[in-house]
XYZ file of C-alpha atoms in Angstrom:
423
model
C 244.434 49.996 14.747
C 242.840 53.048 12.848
C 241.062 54.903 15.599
C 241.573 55.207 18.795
C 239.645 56.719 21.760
C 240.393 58.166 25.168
C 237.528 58.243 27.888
C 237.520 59.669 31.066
C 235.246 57.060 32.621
C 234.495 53.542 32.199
C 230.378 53.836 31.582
C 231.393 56.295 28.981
C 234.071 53.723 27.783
C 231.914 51.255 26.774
C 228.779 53.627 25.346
C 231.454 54.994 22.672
C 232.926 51.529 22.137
C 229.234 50.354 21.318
C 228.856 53.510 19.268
C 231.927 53.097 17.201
C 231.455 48.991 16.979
C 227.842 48.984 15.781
C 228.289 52.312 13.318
C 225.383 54.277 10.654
C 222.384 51.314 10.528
C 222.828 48.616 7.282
C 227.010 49.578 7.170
C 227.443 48.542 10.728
C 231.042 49.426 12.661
C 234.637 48.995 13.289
C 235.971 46.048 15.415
C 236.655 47.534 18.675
C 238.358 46.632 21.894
C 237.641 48.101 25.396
C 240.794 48.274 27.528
C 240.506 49.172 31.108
C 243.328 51.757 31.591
C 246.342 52.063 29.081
C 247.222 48.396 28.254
C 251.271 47.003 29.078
C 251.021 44.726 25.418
C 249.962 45.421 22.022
C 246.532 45.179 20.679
C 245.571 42.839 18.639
C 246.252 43.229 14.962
C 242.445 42.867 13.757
C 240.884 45.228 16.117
C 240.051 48.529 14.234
C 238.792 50.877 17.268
C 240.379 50.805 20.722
C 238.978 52.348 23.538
C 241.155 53.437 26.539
C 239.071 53.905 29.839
C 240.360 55.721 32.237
C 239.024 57.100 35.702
C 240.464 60.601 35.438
C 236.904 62.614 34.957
C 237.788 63.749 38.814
C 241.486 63.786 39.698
C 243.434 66.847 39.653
C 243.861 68.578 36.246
C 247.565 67.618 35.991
C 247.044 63.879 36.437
C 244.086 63.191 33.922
C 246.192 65.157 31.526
C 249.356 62.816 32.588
C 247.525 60.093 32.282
C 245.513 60.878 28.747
C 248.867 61.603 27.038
C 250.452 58.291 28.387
C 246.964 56.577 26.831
C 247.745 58.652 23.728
C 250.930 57.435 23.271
C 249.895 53.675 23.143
C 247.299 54.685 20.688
C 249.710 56.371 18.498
C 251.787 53.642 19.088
C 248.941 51.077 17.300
C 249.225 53.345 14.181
C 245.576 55.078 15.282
C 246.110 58.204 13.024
C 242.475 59.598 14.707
C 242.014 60.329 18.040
C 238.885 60.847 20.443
C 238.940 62.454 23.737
C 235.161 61.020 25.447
C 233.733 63.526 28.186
C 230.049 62.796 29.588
C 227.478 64.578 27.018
C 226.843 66.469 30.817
C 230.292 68.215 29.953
C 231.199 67.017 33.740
C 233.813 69.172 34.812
C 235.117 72.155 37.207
C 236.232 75.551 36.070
C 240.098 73.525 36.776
C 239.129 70.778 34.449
C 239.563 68.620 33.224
C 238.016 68.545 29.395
C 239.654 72.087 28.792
C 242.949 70.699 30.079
C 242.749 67.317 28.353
C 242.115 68.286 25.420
C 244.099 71.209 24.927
C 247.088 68.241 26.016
C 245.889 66.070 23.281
C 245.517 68.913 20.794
C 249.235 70.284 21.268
C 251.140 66.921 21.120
C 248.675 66.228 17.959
C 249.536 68.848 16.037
C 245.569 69.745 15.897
C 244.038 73.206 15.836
C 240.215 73.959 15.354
C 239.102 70.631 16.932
C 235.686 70.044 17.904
C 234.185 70.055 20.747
C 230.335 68.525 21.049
C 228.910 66.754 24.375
C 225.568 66.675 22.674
C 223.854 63.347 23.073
C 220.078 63.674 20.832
C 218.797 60.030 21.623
C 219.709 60.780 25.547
C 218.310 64.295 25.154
C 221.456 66.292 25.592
C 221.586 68.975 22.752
C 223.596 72.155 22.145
C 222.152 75.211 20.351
C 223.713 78.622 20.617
C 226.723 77.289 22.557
C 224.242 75.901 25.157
C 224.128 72.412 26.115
C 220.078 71.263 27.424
C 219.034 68.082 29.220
C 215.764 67.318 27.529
C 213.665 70.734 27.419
C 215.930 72.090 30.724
C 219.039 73.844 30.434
C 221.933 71.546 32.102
C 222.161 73.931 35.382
C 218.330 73.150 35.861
C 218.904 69.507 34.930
C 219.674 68.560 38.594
C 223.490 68.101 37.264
C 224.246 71.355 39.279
C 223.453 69.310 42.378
C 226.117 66.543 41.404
C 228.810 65.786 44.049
C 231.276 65.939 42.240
C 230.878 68.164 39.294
C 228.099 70.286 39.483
C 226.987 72.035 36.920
C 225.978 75.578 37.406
C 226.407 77.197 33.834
C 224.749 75.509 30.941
C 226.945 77.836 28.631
C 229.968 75.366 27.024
C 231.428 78.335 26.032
C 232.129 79.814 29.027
C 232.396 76.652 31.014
C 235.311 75.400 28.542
C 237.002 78.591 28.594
C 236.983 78.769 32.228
C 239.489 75.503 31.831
C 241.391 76.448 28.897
C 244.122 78.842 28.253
C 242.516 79.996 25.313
C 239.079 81.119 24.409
C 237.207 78.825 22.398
C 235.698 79.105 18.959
C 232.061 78.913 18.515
C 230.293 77.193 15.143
C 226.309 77.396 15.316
C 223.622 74.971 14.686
C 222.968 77.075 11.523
C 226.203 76.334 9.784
C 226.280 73.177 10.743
C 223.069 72.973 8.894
C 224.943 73.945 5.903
C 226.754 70.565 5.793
C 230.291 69.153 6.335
C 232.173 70.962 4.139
C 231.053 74.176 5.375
C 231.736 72.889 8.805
C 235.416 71.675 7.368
C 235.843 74.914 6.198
C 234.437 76.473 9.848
C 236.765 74.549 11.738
C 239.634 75.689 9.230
C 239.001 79.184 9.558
C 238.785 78.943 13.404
C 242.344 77.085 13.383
C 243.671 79.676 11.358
C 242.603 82.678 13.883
C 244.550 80.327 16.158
C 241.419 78.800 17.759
C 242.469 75.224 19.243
C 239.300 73.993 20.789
C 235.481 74.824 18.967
C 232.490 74.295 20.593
C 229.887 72.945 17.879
C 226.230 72.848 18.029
C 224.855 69.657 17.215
C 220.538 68.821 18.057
C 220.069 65.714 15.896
C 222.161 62.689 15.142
C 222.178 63.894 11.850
C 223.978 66.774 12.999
C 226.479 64.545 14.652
C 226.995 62.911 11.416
C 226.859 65.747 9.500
C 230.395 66.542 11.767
C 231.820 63.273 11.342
C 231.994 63.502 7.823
C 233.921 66.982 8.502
C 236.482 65.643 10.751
C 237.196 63.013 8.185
C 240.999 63.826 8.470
C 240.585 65.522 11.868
C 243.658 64.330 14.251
C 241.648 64.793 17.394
C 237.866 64.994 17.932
C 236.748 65.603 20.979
C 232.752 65.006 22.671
C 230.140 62.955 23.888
C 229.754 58.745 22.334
C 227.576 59.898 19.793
C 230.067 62.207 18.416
C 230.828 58.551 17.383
C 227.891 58.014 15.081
C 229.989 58.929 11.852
C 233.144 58.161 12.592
C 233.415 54.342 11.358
C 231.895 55.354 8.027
C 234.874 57.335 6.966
C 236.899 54.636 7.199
C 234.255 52.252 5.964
C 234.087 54.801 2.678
C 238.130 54.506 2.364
C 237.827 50.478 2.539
C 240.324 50.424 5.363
C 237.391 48.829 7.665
C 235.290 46.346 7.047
C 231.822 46.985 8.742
C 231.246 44.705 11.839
C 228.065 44.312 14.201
C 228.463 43.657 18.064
C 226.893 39.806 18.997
C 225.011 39.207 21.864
C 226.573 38.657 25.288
C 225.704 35.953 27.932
C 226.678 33.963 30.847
C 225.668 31.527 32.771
C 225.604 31.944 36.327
C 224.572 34.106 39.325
C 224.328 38.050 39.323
C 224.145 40.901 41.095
C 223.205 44.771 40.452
C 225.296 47.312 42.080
C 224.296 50.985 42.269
C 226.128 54.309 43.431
C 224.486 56.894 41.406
C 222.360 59.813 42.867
C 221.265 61.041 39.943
C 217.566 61.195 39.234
C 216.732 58.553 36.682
C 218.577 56.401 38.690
C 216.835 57.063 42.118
C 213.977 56.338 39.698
C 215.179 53.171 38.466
C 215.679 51.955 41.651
C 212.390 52.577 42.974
C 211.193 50.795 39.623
C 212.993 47.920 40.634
C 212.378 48.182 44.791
C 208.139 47.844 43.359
C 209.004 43.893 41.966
C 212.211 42.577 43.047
C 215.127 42.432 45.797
C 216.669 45.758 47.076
C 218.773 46.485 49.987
C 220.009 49.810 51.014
C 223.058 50.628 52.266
C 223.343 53.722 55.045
C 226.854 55.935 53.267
C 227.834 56.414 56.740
C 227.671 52.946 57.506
C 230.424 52.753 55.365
C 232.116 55.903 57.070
C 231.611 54.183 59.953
C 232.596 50.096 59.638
C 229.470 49.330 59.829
C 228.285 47.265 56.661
C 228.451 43.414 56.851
C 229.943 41.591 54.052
C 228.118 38.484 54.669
C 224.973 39.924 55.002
C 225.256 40.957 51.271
C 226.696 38.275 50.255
C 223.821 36.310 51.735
C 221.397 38.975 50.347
C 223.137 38.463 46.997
C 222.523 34.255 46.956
C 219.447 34.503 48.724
C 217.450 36.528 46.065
C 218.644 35.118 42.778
C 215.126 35.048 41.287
C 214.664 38.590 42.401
C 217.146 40.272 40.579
C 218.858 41.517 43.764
C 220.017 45.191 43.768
C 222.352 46.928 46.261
C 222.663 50.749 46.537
C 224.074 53.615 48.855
C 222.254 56.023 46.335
C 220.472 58.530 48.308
C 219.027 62.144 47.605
C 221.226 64.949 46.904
C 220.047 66.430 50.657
C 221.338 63.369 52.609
C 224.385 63.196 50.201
C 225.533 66.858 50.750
C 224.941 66.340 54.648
C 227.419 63.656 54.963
C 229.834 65.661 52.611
C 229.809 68.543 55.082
C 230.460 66.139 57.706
C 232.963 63.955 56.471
C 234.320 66.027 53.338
C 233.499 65.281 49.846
C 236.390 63.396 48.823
C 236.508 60.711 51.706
C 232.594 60.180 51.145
C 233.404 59.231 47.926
C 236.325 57.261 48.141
C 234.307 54.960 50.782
C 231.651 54.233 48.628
C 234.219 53.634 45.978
C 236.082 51.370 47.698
C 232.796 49.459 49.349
C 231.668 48.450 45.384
C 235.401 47.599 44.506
C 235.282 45.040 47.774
C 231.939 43.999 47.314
C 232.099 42.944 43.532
C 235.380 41.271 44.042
C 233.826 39.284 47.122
C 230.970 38.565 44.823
C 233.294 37.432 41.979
C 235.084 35.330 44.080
C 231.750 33.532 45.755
C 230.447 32.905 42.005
C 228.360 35.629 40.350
C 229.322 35.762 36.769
C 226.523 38.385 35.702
C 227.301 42.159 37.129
C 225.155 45.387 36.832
C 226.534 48.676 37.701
C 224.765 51.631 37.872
C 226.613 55.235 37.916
C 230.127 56.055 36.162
C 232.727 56.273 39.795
C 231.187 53.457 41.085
C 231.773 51.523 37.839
C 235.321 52.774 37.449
C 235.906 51.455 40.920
C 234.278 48.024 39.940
C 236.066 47.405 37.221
C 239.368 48.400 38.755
C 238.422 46.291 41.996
C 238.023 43.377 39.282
C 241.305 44.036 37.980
C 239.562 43.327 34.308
C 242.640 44.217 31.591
C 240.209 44.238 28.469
C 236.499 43.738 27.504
C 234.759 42.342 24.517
C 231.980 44.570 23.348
C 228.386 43.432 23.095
C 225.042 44.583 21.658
C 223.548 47.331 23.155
C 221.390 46.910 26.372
C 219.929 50.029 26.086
C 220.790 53.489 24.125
C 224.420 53.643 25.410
C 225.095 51.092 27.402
C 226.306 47.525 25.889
C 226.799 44.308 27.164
C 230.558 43.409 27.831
C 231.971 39.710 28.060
C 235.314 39.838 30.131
C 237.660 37.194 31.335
C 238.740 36.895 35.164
C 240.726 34.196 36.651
C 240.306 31.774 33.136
C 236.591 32.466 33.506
C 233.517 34.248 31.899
C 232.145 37.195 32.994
C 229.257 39.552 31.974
C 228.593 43.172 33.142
C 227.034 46.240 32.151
C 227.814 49.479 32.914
C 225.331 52.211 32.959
C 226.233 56.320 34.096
C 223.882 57.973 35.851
C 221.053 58.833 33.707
C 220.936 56.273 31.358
C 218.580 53.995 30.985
C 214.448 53.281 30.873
C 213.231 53.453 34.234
C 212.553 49.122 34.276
C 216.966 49.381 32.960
C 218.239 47.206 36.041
C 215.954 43.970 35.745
C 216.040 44.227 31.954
C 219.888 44.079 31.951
C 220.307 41.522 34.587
C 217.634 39.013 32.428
C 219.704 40.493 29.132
C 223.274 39.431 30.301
C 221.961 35.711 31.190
C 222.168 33.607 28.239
């Protein structure tokens, strides 16, 4: 293995695997593997990229940094002699963590000093200029990302955010260096390790930009960002003839499927009122779940009932009714319920004979694929910009899923990736 890759989410998991396995257009990418948590066995001698997802985007600081060195370790262990730490390109986070702590873990047991730091995301409209990371033409706190649950985003400054996190200040390379080209930025990043800077935001508004970087970190130990920080990566190994250049295939399966949504964010409230206009959707009440109140066997009767309907079922609601059950219940529990109520559910599902899953927001696919107890995924061609098709094994038999975060997507994503994953 010559790269590997640590995400703090599974829907981020598989957008860098995609990005790393399909690489710069006519060279094509590395062979990758998707591994749900830190694997107990050895990879497979012929696969290039491995991706480690974790689900530590919203634990405490000192367990995602436990648990990212542990993934480390196996990665290191694979002969990977790069390393990526993947963060949402909405830098989700606290002022405790946990990118600044992560990384600043990864960095010191690396050896690594000056290493990047770039959420920016072009094709999904997340850029950074100035040190300022925008959502489309709004800055990220008026993106509705300082309304999420969990990590809310009140300060689209990465600068200060980051150094809120870290125990020491970040450096800072602009758009217009990065303009100058990747040795400049190699020498940037050399200067700032030498003034004893560990972490560096970098401002990156085109995917040229983002290649532009790749090419600098050539030799970098640890890179840290968004999947398309990605975008570059495979060709310097491509370049060095140590890879080979590979393209994802399509996935399918035969069977029944099912779309699964716990996102509140607002493409996918769109999305699902997309879908709600043509085919099958049935809401879930959050404090039904609270509660005891949700039937299994009404959904799983919902589920069979509607095959040729694309059936969806959410508990996504608007940040209003979200917050009100948080101050009632508490935040954490709230979450954990709806967690657990997609974990259930898709294992119920599994078990009754759907083959083709959807999943719709990052915690609720974490808890999904954990719920599944899936070890590793194949990697697929891409669904949509960031989201790939994934053919996994349970019980001796097929499986297909996608899994989409929060905003990603066209607003007609959920029927267009239930019809994609069918063969």
């Amino acid at each position: 293995m010559l790269m590997g890759v640590i995400a703090d989410d599974f829907t981020g998991a598989s957008d860098i695997g995609v990005t790393l396995a399909k690489g710069l257009a006519g060279e094509g990418g590395m062979k990758t593997a998707l591994y749900m948590g830190t694997p107990g066995n050895a990879a497979l001698p012929d696969i290039e990229a491995g991706v480690i997802a974790l689900k530590s985007r919203s634990l405490p600081a000192t367990e995602a940094v436990a648990q990212s060195l542990a993934a480390c370790e196996w990665l290191l262990a694979q002969g990977c002699c790069q390393i990526v730490f993947k963060y949402c390109s909405t830098f989700d986070s606290t002022p405790a963590g946990n990118i600044g702590p992560v990384a600043e873990a990864l960095a010191n047991r690396l050896g690594a000093r000056g290493v990047v730091v770039c959420p920016a995301f072009p094709d999904m409209g997340r850029t950074l200029y100035q040190g300022h990371l925008f959502v489309g033409s709004s800055p990220l706190n008026e993106s509705g990302m300082e309304h999420h649950p969990l990590t809310p985003m009140t300060d689209p400054d990465i600068r200060r955010v980051l150094a809120a996190q870290s125990e020491n200040p970040p450096g800072f390379i602009s758009w217009q260096q990065v303009q100058s080209g990747s040795a400049s930025v190699r020498d940037a990043l050399l200067a700032q390790a030498e003034e004893g800077r560990c972490l560096v935001v970098t401002d990156s508004i085109t995917n040229a930009d983002l290649v532009t970087l790749g090419a600098a970190c050539n030799e970098a130990r640890l890179i840290t960002g968004g999947s398309a920080i990605a975008q570059g990566l495979p060709h310097n190994f491509i370049a060095r003839g140590d890879a080979q250049g590979n393209v994802p295939q399509r996935v399918g399966v035969q069977g029944k499927g099912a779309i699964l949504v716990g996102s509140c964010s607002r493409m996918t409230l769109r999305q699902i009122a997309r879908h709600a206009a043509g085919h099958a959707v049935l809401q879930i009440d959050a404090e039904d779940l609270l509660l005891g109140k949700a039937s299994r066997e009404t959904l799983l009767d919902f589920i069979e009932q509607n095959q040729h309907r694309a059936p969806l079922i959410t508990t996504s609601g608007d940040v209003s009714s979200v917050s009100v059950l948080q101050e009632r219940y508490g935040r954490e529990k709230v979450a954990n319920a709806i967690e657990d109520f997609f974990a259930t559910l898709a294992v119920a599902l599994a078990d009754a004979g759907v083959k083709r899953l959807v999943v719709g927001g990052g915690e609720t696919s974490g808890a999904v694929v954990k719920g599944l107890q899936l070890g590793s995924v194949v990697i697929g061609a891409e669904i949509s910009t960031g989201v790939p098709a994934l053919l996994a094994m349970r019980n001796a038999q097929p499986m297909a899923l996608a899994l989409k975060s929060g905003n990603f997507g066209s607003e007609d994503f959920f029927n267009r990736a239930f019809q994609t994953l069918a063969p």
